[in-house]
Coordinates of C-alpha atoms in Angstrom, one line a residue:
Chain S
X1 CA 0.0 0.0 0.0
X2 CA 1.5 3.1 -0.9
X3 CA 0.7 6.3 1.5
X4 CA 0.2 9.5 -0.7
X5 CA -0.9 13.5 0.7
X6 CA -1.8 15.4 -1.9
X7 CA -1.5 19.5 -1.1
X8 CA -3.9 21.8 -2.9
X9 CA -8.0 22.0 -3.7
X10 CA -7.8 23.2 -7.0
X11 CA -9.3 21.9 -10.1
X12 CA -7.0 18.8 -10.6
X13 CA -6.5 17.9 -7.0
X14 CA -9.9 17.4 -6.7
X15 CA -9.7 14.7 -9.9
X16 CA -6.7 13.3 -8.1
X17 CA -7.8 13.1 -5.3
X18 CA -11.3 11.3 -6.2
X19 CA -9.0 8.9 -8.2
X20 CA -6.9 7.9 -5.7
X21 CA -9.6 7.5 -2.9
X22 CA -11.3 4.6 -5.1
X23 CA -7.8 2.9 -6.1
X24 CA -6.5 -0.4 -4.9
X25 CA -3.2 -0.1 -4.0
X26 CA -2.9 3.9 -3.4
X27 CA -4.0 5.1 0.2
X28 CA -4.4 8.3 0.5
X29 CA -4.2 9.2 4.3
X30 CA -4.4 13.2 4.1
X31 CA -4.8 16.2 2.3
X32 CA -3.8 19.8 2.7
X33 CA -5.5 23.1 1.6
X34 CA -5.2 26.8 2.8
X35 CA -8.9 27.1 2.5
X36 CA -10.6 24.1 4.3
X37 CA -13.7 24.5 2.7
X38 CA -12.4 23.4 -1.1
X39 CA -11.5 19.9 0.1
X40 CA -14.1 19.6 3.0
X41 CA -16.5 17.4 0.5
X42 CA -13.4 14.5 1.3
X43 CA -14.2 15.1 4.7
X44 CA -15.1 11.5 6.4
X45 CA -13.1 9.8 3.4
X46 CA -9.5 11.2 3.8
X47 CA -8.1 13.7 6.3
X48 CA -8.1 16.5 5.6
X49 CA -6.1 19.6 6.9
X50 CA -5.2 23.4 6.6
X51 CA -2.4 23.4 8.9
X52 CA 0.7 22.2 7.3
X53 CA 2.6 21.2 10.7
X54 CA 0.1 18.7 10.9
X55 CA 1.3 16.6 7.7
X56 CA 1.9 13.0 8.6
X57 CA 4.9 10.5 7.0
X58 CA 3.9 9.7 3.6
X59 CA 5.3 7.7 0.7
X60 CA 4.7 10.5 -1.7
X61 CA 3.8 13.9 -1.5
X62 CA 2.1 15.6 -4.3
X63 CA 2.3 19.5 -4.5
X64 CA -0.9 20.5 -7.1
X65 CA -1.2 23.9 -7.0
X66 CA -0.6 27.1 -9.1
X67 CA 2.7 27.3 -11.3
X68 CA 3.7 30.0 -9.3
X69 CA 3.0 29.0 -6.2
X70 CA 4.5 25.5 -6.1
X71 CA 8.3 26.6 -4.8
X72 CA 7.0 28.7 -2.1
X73 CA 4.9 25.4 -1.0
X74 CA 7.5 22.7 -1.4
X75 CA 9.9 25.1 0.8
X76 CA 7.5 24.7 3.5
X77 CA 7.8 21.4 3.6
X78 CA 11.3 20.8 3.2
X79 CA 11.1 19.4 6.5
X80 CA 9.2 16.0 5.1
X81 CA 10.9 12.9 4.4
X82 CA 9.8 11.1 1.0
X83 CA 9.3 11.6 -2.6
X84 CA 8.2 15.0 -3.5
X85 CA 6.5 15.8 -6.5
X86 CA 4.6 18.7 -8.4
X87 CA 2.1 18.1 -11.6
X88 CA 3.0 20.9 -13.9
X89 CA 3.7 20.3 -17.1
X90 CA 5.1 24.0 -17.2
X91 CA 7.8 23.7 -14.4
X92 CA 11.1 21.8 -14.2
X93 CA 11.7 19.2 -11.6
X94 CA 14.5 21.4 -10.5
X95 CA 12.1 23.9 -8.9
X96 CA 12.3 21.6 -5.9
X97 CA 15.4 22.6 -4.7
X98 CA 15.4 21.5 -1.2
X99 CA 14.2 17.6 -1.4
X100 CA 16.3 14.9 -1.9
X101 CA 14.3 13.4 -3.6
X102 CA 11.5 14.6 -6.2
X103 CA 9.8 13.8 -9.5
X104 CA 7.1 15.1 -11.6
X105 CA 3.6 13.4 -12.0
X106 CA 2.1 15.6 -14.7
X107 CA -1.6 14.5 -16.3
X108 CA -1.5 16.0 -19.5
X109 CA -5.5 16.8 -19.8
X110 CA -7.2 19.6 -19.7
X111 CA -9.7 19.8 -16.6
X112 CA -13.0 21.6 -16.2
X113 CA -14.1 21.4 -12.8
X114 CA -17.3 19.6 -12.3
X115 CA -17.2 17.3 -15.3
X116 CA -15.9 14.1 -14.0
X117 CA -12.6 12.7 -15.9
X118 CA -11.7 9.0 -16.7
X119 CA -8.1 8.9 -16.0
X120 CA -7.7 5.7 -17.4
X121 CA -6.8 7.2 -21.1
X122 CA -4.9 10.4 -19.5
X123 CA -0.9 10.3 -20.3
X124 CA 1.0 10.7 -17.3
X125 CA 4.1 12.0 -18.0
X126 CA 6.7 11.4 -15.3
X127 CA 10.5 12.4 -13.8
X128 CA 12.3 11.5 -11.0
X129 CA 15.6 12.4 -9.9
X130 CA 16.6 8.9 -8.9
X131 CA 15.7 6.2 -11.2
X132 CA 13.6 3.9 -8.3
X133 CA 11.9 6.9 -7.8
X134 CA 11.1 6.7 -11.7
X135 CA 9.6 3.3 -11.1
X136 CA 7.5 4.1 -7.6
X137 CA 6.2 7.0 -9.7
X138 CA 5.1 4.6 -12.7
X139 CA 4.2 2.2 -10.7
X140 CA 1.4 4.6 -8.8
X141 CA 0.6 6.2 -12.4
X142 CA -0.1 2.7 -14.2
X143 CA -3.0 2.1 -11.0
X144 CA -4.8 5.0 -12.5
X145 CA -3.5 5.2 -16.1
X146 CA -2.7 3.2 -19.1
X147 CA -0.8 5.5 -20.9
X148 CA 2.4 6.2 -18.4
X149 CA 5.5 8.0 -20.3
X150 CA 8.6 8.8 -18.9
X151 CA 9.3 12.9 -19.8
X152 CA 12.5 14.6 -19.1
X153 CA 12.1 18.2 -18.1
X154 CA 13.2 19.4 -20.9
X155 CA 10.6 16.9 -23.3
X156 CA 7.6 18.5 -20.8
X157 CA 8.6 21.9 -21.5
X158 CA 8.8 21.3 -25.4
X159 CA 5.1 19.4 -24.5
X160 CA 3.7 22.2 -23.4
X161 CA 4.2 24.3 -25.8
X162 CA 2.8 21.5 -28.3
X163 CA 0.0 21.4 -25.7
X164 CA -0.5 25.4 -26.4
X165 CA -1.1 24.8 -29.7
X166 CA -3.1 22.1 -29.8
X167 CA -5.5 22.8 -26.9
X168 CA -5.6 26.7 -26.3
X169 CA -4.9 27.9 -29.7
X170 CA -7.0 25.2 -31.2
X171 CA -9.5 26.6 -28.9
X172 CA -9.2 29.9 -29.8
X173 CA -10.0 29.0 -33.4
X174 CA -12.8 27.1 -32.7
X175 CA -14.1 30.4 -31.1
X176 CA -13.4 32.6 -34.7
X177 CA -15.6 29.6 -35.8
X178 CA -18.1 30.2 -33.4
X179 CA -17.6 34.2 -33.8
X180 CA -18.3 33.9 -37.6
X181 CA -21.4 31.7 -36.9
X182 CA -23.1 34.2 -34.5
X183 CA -22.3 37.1 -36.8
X184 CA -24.0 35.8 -39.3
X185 CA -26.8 33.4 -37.2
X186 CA -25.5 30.0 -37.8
X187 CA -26.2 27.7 -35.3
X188 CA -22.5 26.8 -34.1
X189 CA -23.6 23.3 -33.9
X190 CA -23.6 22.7 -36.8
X191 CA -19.8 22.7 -36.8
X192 CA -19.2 20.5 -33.7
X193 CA -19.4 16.8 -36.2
X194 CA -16.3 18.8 -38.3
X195 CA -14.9 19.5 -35.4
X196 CA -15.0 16.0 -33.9
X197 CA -13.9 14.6 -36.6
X198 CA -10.8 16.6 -37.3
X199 CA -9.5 15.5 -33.9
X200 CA -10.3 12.2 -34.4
X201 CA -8.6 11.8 -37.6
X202 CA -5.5 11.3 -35.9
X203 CA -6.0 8.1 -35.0
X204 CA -5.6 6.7 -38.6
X205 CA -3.8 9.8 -40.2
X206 CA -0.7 12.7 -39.5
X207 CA -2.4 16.0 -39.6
X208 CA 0.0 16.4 -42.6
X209 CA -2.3 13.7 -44.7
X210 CA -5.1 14.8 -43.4
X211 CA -4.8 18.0 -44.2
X212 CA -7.5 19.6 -46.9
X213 CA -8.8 22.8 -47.9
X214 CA -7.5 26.0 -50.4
X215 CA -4.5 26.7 -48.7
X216 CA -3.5 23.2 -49.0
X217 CA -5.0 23.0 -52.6
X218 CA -3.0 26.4 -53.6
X219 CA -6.5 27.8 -53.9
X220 CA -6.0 31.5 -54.9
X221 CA -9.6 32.5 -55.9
X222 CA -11.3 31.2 -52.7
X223 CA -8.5 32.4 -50.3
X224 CA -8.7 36.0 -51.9
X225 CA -12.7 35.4 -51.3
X226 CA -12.8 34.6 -47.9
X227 CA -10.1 37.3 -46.6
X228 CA -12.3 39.9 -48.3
X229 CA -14.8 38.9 -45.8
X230 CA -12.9 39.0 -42.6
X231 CA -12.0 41.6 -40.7
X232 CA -8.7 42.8 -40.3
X233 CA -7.4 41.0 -37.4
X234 CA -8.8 37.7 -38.7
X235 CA -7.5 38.3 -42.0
X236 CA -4.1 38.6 -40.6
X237 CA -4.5 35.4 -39.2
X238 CA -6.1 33.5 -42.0
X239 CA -3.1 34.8 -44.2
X240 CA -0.7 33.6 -41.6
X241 CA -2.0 30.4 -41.3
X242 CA -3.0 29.6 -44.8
X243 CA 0.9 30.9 -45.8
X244 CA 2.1 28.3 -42.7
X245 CA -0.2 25.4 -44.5
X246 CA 1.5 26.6 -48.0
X247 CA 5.0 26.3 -46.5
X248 CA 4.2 22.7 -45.5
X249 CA 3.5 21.4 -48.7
X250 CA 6.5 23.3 -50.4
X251 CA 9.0 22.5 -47.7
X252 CA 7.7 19.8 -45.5
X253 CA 8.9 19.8 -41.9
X254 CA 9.8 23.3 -41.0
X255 CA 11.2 23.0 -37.3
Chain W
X1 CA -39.9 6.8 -54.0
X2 CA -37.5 10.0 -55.3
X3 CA -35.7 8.9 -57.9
X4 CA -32.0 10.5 -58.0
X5 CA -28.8 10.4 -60.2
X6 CA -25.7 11.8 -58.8
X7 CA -22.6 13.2 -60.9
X8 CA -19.0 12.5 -59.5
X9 CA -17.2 9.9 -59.2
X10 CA -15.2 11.7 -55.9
X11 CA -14.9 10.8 -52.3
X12 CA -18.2 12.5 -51.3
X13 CA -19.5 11.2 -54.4
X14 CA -18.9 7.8 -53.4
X15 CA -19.6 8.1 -49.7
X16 CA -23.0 9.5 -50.9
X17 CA -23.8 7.4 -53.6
X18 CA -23.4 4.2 -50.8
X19 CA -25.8 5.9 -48.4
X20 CA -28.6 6.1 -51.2
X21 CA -28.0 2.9 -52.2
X22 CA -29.1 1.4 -48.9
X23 CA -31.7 4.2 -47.6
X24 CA -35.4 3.4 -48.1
X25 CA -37.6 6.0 -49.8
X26 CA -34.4 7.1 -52.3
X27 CA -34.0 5.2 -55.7
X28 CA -30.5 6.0 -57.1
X29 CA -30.9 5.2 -60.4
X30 CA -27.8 6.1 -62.4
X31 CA -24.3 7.4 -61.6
X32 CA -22.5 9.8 -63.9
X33 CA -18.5 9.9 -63.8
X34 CA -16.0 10.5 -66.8
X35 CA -14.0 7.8 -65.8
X36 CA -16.1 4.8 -65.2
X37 CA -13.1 2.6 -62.9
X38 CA -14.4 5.5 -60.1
X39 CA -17.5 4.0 -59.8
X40 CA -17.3 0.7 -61.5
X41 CA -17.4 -0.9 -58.3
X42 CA -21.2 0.1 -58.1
X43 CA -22.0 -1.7 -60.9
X44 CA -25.1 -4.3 -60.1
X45 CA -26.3 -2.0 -57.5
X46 CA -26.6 0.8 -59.8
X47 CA -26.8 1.4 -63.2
X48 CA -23.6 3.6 -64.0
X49 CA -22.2 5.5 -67.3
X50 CA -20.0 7.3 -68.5
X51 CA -22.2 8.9 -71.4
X52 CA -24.2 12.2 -70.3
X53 CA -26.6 11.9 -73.5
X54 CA -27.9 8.5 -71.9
X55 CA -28.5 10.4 -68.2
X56 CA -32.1 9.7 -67.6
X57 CA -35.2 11.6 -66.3
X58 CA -35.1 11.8 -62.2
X59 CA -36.0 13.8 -59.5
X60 CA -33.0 15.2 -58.5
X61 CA -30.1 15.3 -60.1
X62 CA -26.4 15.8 -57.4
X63 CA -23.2 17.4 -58.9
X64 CA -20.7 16.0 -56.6
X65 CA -17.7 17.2 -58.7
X66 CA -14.6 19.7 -58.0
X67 CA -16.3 23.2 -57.3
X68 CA -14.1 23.9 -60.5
X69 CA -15.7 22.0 -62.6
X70 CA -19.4 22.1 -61.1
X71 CA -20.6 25.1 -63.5
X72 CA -19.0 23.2 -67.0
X73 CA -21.0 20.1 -65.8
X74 CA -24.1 21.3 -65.0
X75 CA -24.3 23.8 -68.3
X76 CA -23.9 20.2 -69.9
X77 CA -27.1 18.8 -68.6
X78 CA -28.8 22.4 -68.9
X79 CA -31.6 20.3 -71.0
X80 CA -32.6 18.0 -68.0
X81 CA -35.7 18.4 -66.6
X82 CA -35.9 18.6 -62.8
X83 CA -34.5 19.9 -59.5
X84 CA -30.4 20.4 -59.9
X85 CA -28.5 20.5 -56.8
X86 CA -24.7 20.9 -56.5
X87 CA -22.6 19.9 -52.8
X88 CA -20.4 22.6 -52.4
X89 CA -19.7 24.7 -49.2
X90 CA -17.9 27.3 -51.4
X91 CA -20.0 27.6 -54.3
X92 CA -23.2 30.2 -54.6
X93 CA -26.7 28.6 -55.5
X94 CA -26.8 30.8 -58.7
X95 CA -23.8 29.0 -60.2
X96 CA -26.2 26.5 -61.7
X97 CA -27.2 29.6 -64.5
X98 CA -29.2 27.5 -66.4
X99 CA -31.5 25.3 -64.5
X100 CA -35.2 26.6 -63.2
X101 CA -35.0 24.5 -60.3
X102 CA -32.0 24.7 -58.5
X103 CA -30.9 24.2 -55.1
X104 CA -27.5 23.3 -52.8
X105 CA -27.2 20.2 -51.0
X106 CA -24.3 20.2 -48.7
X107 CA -22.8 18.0 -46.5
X108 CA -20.6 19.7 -43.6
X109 CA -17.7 17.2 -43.1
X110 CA -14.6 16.2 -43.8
X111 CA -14.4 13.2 -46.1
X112 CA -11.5 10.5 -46.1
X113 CA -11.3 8.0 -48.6
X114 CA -12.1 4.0 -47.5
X115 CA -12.9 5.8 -43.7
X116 CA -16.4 4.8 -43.8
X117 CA -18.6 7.9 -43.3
X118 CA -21.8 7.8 -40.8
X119 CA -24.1 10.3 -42.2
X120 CA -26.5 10.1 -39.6
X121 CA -25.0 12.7 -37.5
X122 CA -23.4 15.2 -40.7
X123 CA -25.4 18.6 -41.1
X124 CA -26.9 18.9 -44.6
X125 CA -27.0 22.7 -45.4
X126 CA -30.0 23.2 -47.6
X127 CA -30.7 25.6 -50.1
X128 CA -33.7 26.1 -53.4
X129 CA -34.6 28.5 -55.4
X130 CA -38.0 27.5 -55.0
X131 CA -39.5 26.7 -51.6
X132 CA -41.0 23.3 -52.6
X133 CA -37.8 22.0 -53.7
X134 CA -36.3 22.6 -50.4
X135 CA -39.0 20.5 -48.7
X136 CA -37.7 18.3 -51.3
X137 CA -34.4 18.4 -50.3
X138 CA -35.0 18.6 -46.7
X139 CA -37.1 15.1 -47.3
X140 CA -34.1 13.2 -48.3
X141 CA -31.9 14.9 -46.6
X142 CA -33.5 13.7 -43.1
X143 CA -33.7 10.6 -44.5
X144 CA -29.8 10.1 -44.4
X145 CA -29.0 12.6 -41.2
X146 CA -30.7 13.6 -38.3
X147 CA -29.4 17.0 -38.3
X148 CA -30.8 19.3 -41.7
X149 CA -30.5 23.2 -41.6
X150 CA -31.4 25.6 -44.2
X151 CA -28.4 27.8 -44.5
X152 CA -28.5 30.4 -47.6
X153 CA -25.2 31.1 -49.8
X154 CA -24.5 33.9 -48.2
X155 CA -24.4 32.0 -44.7
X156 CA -22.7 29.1 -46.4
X157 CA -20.3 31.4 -47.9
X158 CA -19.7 32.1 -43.9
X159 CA -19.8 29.0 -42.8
X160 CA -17.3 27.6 -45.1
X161 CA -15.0 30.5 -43.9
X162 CA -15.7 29.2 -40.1
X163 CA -15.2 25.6 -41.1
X164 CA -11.8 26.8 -42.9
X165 CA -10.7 28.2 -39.2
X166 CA -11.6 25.3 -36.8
X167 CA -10.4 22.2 -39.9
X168 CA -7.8 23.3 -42.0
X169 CA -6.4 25.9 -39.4
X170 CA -6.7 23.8 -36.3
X171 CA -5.1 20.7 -38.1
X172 CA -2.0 23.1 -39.1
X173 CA -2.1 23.6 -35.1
X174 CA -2.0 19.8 -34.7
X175 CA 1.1 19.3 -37.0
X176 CA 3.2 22.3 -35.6
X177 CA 2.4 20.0 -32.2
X178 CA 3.7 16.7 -34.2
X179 CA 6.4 18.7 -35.1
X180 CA 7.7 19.8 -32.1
X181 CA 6.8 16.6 -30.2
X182 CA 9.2 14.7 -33.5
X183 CA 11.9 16.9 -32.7
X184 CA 12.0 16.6 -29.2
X185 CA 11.5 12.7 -29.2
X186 CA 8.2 12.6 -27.9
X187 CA 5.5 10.3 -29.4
X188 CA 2.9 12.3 -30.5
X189 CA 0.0 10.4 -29.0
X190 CA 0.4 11.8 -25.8
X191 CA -1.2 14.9 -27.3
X192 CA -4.1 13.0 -28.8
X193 CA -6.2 12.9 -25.1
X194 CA -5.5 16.7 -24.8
X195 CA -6.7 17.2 -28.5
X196 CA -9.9 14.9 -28.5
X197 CA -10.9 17.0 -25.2
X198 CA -10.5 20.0 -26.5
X199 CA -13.1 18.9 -29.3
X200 CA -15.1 16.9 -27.0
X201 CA -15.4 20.2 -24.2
X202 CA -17.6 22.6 -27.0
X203 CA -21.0 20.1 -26.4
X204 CA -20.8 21.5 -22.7
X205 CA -18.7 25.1 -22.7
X206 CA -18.4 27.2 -25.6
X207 CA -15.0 27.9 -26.8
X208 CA -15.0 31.3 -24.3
X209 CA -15.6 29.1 -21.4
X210 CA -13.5 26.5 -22.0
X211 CA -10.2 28.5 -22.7
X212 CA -7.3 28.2 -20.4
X213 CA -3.5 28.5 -20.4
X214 CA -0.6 31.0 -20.6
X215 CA -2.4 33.7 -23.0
X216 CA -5.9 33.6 -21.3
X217 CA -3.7 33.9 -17.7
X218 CA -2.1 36.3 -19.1
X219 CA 1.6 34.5 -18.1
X220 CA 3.9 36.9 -19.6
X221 CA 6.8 34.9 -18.1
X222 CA 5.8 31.2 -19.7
X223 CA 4.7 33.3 -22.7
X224 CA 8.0 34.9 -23.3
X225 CA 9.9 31.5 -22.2
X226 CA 7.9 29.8 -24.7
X227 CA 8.6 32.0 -27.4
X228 CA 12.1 31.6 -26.5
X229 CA 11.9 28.0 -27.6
X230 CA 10.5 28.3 -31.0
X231 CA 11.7 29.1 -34.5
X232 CA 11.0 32.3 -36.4
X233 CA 7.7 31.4 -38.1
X234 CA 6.2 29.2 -35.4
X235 CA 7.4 32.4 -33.2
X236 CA 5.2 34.3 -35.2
X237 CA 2.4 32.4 -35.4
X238 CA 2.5 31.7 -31.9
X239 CA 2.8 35.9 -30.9
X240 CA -0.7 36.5 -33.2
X241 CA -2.4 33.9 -31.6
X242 CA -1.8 35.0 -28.3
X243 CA -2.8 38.2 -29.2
X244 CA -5.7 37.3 -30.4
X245 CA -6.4 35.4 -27.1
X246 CA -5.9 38.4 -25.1
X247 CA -7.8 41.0 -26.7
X248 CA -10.8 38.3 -26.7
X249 CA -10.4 38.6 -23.0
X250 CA -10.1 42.1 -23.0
X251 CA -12.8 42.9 -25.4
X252 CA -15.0 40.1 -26.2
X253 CA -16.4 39.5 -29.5
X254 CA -14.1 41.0 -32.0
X255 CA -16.1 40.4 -35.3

């Protein structure tokens, strides 16, 4: 049985924290917050604590809480024997500068609070500074996850700026989508299957052979069309993007 | 029973001509192509040519050819009677000059050859010259899908702008991802959860909602760190979009 405290109440401690109350294996014995009232719902099934002198012996201590406030917190409890670990993808493992020994145990999802989350297909993408702490951090991942990947600090940072792409930019043009359909009252529905779809693509094709569409098809006449009709921030964008698209087919792989 | 002959020998043209072949209340009764080894394997189930002086009388007639080529072909049947649609998101209704009845059948999706297509849940956008043809159209049309709008070639015009942004675009966003992730020895499927979610979030948020991350924080330090890490044009593309992220929380719709 391994012993694991999880310190924080935000948004992905509360996933983890469901997660690891209903795993075999994984006990979680406490859990810290500043404010008592975001964990209090675990109240009953996990301590639960806002005092951090009060922190028992654990196995594995897992810091999830705001990029910039993860040092600060980890100095606090430099006191703590045990593996020591953060979730951000963002964040090196070096940031824990005063533990022996510490890792990284970043779920590489994006969470909305309230909509539960199957972990089960999340990647976990982990780093240790001792290789058996690699294998006590795989070995808690694989109880929750299938997908289990060991990620250098330098590979998560890389990640997340793929992530940015992929999830908040992709997000942000899914709202120009959604933008253009209200303008003009379109029901943005009636995107969401194209949407769907694009994503899932993936699974049988590289976004370079799945790509379509006039940029791809050198297009002139249409892409002169549809920037007419955008305004001018949006037809910066389109242009960028459609000459990005262009470059791809002209000079493949541009990194 | 409508009795309907479709022109194109394409991927939609094919995806198409299987659904009508196996939906009750739709007789497809011939299929046009210049080059008959595109549809030859329909033979049996449908009579096929590749003769437009032997295209028969039917109710509806689908061009489901290149938008290039969709006026040239349908001036070529100018002297068949009954309703003409063509199945382009880019082209106007009035592109079919010489036909009295004329309308726009058009299926929003992406199309992938031998990836069997599910029409079911595909928005048909709808449009006719004449009112009773589009209770024609919307007739089959719900016959094969469940979801049927009528959209007019201004909106489609619009909407094939929108689709453009969150297809094409967001699939260039997906390959810079693969890229960096190739570079940096990472398998790209790690980002494949992340990206699925980010589709799957828009049937409970709407892209405002759901956005997250460095520009929406405003993070000028992971921001600037990030920038760091990318090449000119990806730096580029990745300053815009930020941008653009920002002044949507700054000032909201932008259109």
């Amino acid at each position: 049985m391994v012993k694991v405290t999880i310190l924080g109440g935000g948004n992905l401690a509360n996933h983890l924290i469901s997660v690891f109350l209903k795993t075999e294996g994984i006990l979680l014995q406490q859990v810290f917050n500043r404010s008592l009232h975001k964990i209090k719902k675990f109240e009953g099934q996990t301590e639960i604590t806002d005092n951090l002198d009060s922190i028992r012996k654990s196995d594995l201590y897992v810091i999830c809480v705001s990029d910039s406030y993860i040092e600060t917190l980890a100095n606090k409890i430099s006191n703590l024997d045990g593996l020591v670990v953060h979730t951000s993808g963002a964040m090196s493992l070096d940031i824990l500068t005063r533990h022996n020994r510490k890792g990284v145990f970043y779920p590489l999802q994006t969470f909305t609070k309230d909509k539960n989350v199957t972990f089960e297909n999340i990647p976990f993408c982990l780093e240790a500074n001792k290789e058996s702490d690699l294998e006590v951090l795989k070995n808690i991942a694989s109880k929750i996850s299938k997908k289990v990947y060991a990620i250098d600090s330098n590979q998560r940072k890389k990640l997340h700026i793929a992530a940015v792409f992929v999830n908040n930019f992709v997000n942000h043009l899914y709202q120009v989508g959604e933008d253009i359909c209200i303008s003009n009252n379109i029901p943005f529905e009636i995107l969401h299957p194209l949407i769907i779809e694009t994503a899932n693509k993936l699974s049988d094709l590289s976004p370079r052979e799945a790509q379509t569409g006039p940029a791809k098809r050198n297009d002139q006449k249409t892409i002169a069309a549809h920037k007419e009709d955008l305004s001018t921030d949006l037809k910066e964008l389109y242009s960028l993007l459609t000459e990005a698209i262009s470059k791809t087919e002209t000079h493949g792989n541009k990194l």
